[in-house]
DNA sequence: GCCTTGACAATTC
DNA sequence: AGAATTGCCAAGG
């Protein structure tokens, strides 16, 4: 199980209607601070709900078209927006099966 | 084996 | 508020 695999699992574990930040994914995957790994994981990981991953504070990281699409997809799933930000107060998701669950 | 590239995050000015 | 700086990890050249 590589780090990227865990990151992908975290992303895959985000339920519909919720979002998570790059930092949270990285932290949950066992590498706090390595938000860029999350980027990598998403680019490589196909079939992942990449649109449920947003930048810190719920900002949409993608520029232009892709950003619009992400926002669309999220709205379709029931995520509420405040300007160009997600309402993290409501939509933030924290995985319940993080790397912290490793066997002792 | 070193350097660059990634849809970032947090701090500082 | 926006730009610059640093830290983090993995893959590809």
Short mmCIF file of C-alpha atoms (C1' of nucleotides) in Angstrom, two decimals:
data_model
loop_
_atom_site.label_atom_id
_atom_site.label_comp_id
_atom_site.label_asym_id
_atom_site.label_seq_id
_atom_site.Cartn_x
_atom_site.Cartn_y
_atom_site.Cartn_z
CA UNK A 1 0.00 0.00 0.00
CA UNK A 2 1.63 3.14 -1.15
CA UNK A 3 0.96 6.61 0.07
CA UNK A 4 -0.84 7.49 -3.11
CA UNK A 5 -3.08 4.48 -2.73
CA UNK A 6 -4.13 5.70 0.69
CA UNK A 7 -4.76 9.14 -0.66
CA UNK A 8 -6.92 7.70 -3.37
CA UNK A 9 -8.85 5.67 -0.84
CA UNK A 10 -9.46 8.74 1.23
CA UNK A 11 -10.77 10.62 -1.78
CA UNK A 12 -12.82 7.64 -2.84
CA UNK A 13 -14.30 7.55 0.63
CA UNK A 14 -15.81 11.00 0.45
CA UNK A 15 -19.57 10.59 0.28
CA UNK A 16 -21.78 12.42 -2.14
CA UNK A 17 -22.66 15.90 -0.94
CA UNK A 18 -19.48 16.39 1.05
CA UNK A 19 -16.09 17.82 0.25
CA UNK A 20 -12.59 17.57 1.64
CA UNK A 21 -9.50 19.69 1.27
CA UNK A 22 -6.18 18.69 -0.21
CA UNK A 23 -4.55 19.12 3.15
CA UNK A 24 -7.09 16.94 4.85
CA UNK A 25 -6.66 14.22 2.28
CA UNK A 26 -2.93 14.29 2.71
CA UNK A 27 -3.23 14.27 6.49
CA UNK A 28 -5.74 11.45 6.45
CA UNK A 29 -3.49 9.58 4.07
CA UNK A 30 -0.64 9.73 6.50
CA UNK A 31 1.36 12.65 5.15
CA UNK A 32 0.23 15.89 6.73
CA UNK A 33 1.48 18.89 4.87
CA UNK A 34 1.93 17.04 1.62
CA UNK A 35 -1.09 18.52 -0.06
CA UNK A 36 0.62 18.28 -3.41
CA UNK A 37 0.62 14.55 -3.18
CA UNK A 38 -3.12 14.78 -3.22
CA UNK A 39 -2.85 16.56 -6.53
CA UNK A 40 -0.72 13.79 -7.86
CA UNK A 41 -3.08 11.16 -6.58
CA UNK A 42 -5.99 12.80 -8.31
CA UNK A 43 -4.20 13.18 -11.61
CA UNK A 44 -3.12 9.59 -11.61
CA UNK A 45 -6.13 8.15 -9.91
CA UNK A 46 -8.89 7.70 -12.39
CA UNK A 47 -12.44 7.05 -11.34
CA UNK A 48 -12.00 9.19 -8.26
CA UNK A 49 -14.47 11.88 -7.24
CA UNK A 50 -11.88 14.57 -7.88
CA UNK A 51 -14.57 17.26 -7.78
CA UNK A 52 -15.08 16.63 -4.05
CA UNK A 53 -11.57 17.78 -3.35
CA UNK A 54 -11.16 21.51 -2.88
CA UNK A 55 -8.43 23.85 -1.74
CA UNK A 56 -8.11 25.17 1.81
CA UNK A 57 -11.14 27.04 3.01
CA UNK A 58 -13.29 25.46 0.35
CA UNK A 59 -11.90 27.41 -2.57
CA UNK A 60 -12.12 25.95 -6.02
CA UNK A 61 -8.59 25.34 -7.17
CA UNK A 62 -9.25 24.67 -10.81
CA UNK A 63 -9.22 27.59 -13.20
CA UNK A 64 -11.72 28.27 -15.93
CA UNK A 65 -13.74 25.46 -17.41
CA UNK A 66 -12.75 22.77 -15.04
CA UNK A 67 -13.53 24.94 -12.09
CA UNK A 68 -16.99 25.61 -13.40
CA UNK A 69 -17.54 21.96 -13.96
CA UNK A 70 -16.41 21.08 -10.48
CA UNK A 71 -18.74 23.61 -8.99
CA UNK A 72 -21.56 22.30 -11.13
CA UNK A 73 -20.96 18.73 -10.08
CA UNK A 74 -20.83 19.73 -6.44
CA UNK A 75 -24.00 21.73 -6.65
CA UNK A 76 -25.69 18.80 -8.29
CA UNK A 77 -24.64 16.69 -5.35
CA UNK A 78 -26.16 19.19 -2.99
CA UNK A 79 -23.12 21.14 -1.91
CA UNK A 80 -23.87 24.74 -1.05
CA UNK A 81 -21.63 27.53 -2.23
CA UNK A 82 -20.93 30.92 -0.80
CA UNK A 83 -19.52 32.97 -3.63
CA UNK A 84 -16.81 30.84 -5.14
CA UNK A 85 -16.26 28.93 -1.95
CA UNK A 86 -17.80 25.80 -0.56
CA UNK A 87 -19.53 26.07 2.78
CA UNK A 88 -16.98 24.14 4.74
CA UNK A 89 -19.10 24.66 7.84
CA UNK A 90 -21.56 22.20 6.39
CA UNK A 91 -19.80 20.22 3.72
CA UNK A 92 -16.46 19.49 5.26
CA UNK A 93 -15.81 15.79 5.53
CA UNK A 94 -13.40 13.94 7.75
CA UNK A 95 -12.79 10.30 6.93
CA UNK A 96 -13.46 7.80 9.65
CA UNK A 97 -10.89 5.37 8.35
CA UNK A 98 -7.71 7.39 8.30
CA UNK A 99 -4.19 6.06 8.39
CA UNK A 100 -4.38 6.47 12.15
CA UNK A 101 -6.27 3.21 12.06
CA UNK A 102 -3.12 1.23 11.45
CA UNK A 103 -2.70 -1.77 13.60
CA UNK A 104 -0.53 -1.14 16.67
"C1'" DG B 1 20.78 10.32 -8.08
"C1'" DC B 2 19.63 15.24 -8.77
"C1'" DC B 3 16.24 18.48 -10.64
"C1'" DT B 4 11.66 19.77 -12.08
"C1'" DT B 5 6.76 19.59 -11.86
"C1'" DG B 6 2.14 19.23 -9.54
"C1'" DA B 7 -5.59 21.17 -9.17
"C1'" DC B 8 -1.77 22.95 -2.19
"C1'" DA B 9 -1.10 25.08 2.83
"C1'" DA B 10 0.46 28.23 6.04
"C1'" DT B 11 3.20 32.23 7.13
"C1'" DT B 12 4.97 36.71 6.21
"C1'" DC B 13 5.40 41.25 4.21
"C1'" DA C 1 -5.74 41.66 -0.47
"C1'" DG C 2 -2.13 39.80 -3.17
"C1'" DA C 3 2.68 38.29 -3.90
"C1'" DA C 4 6.52 35.85 -2.27
"C1'" DT C 5 8.57 32.00 0.50
"C1'" DT C 6 9.00 27.48 2.49
"C1'" DG C 7 7.57 22.69 3.40
"C1'" DC C 8 5.79 18.46 2.03
"C1'" DC C 9 5.98 13.68 -1.09
"C1'" DA C 10 6.13 11.06 -5.31
"C1'" DA C 11 7.00 10.32 -10.25
"C1'" DG C 12 9.49 11.25 -14.58
"C1'" DG C 13 13.41 13.03 -17.29
#
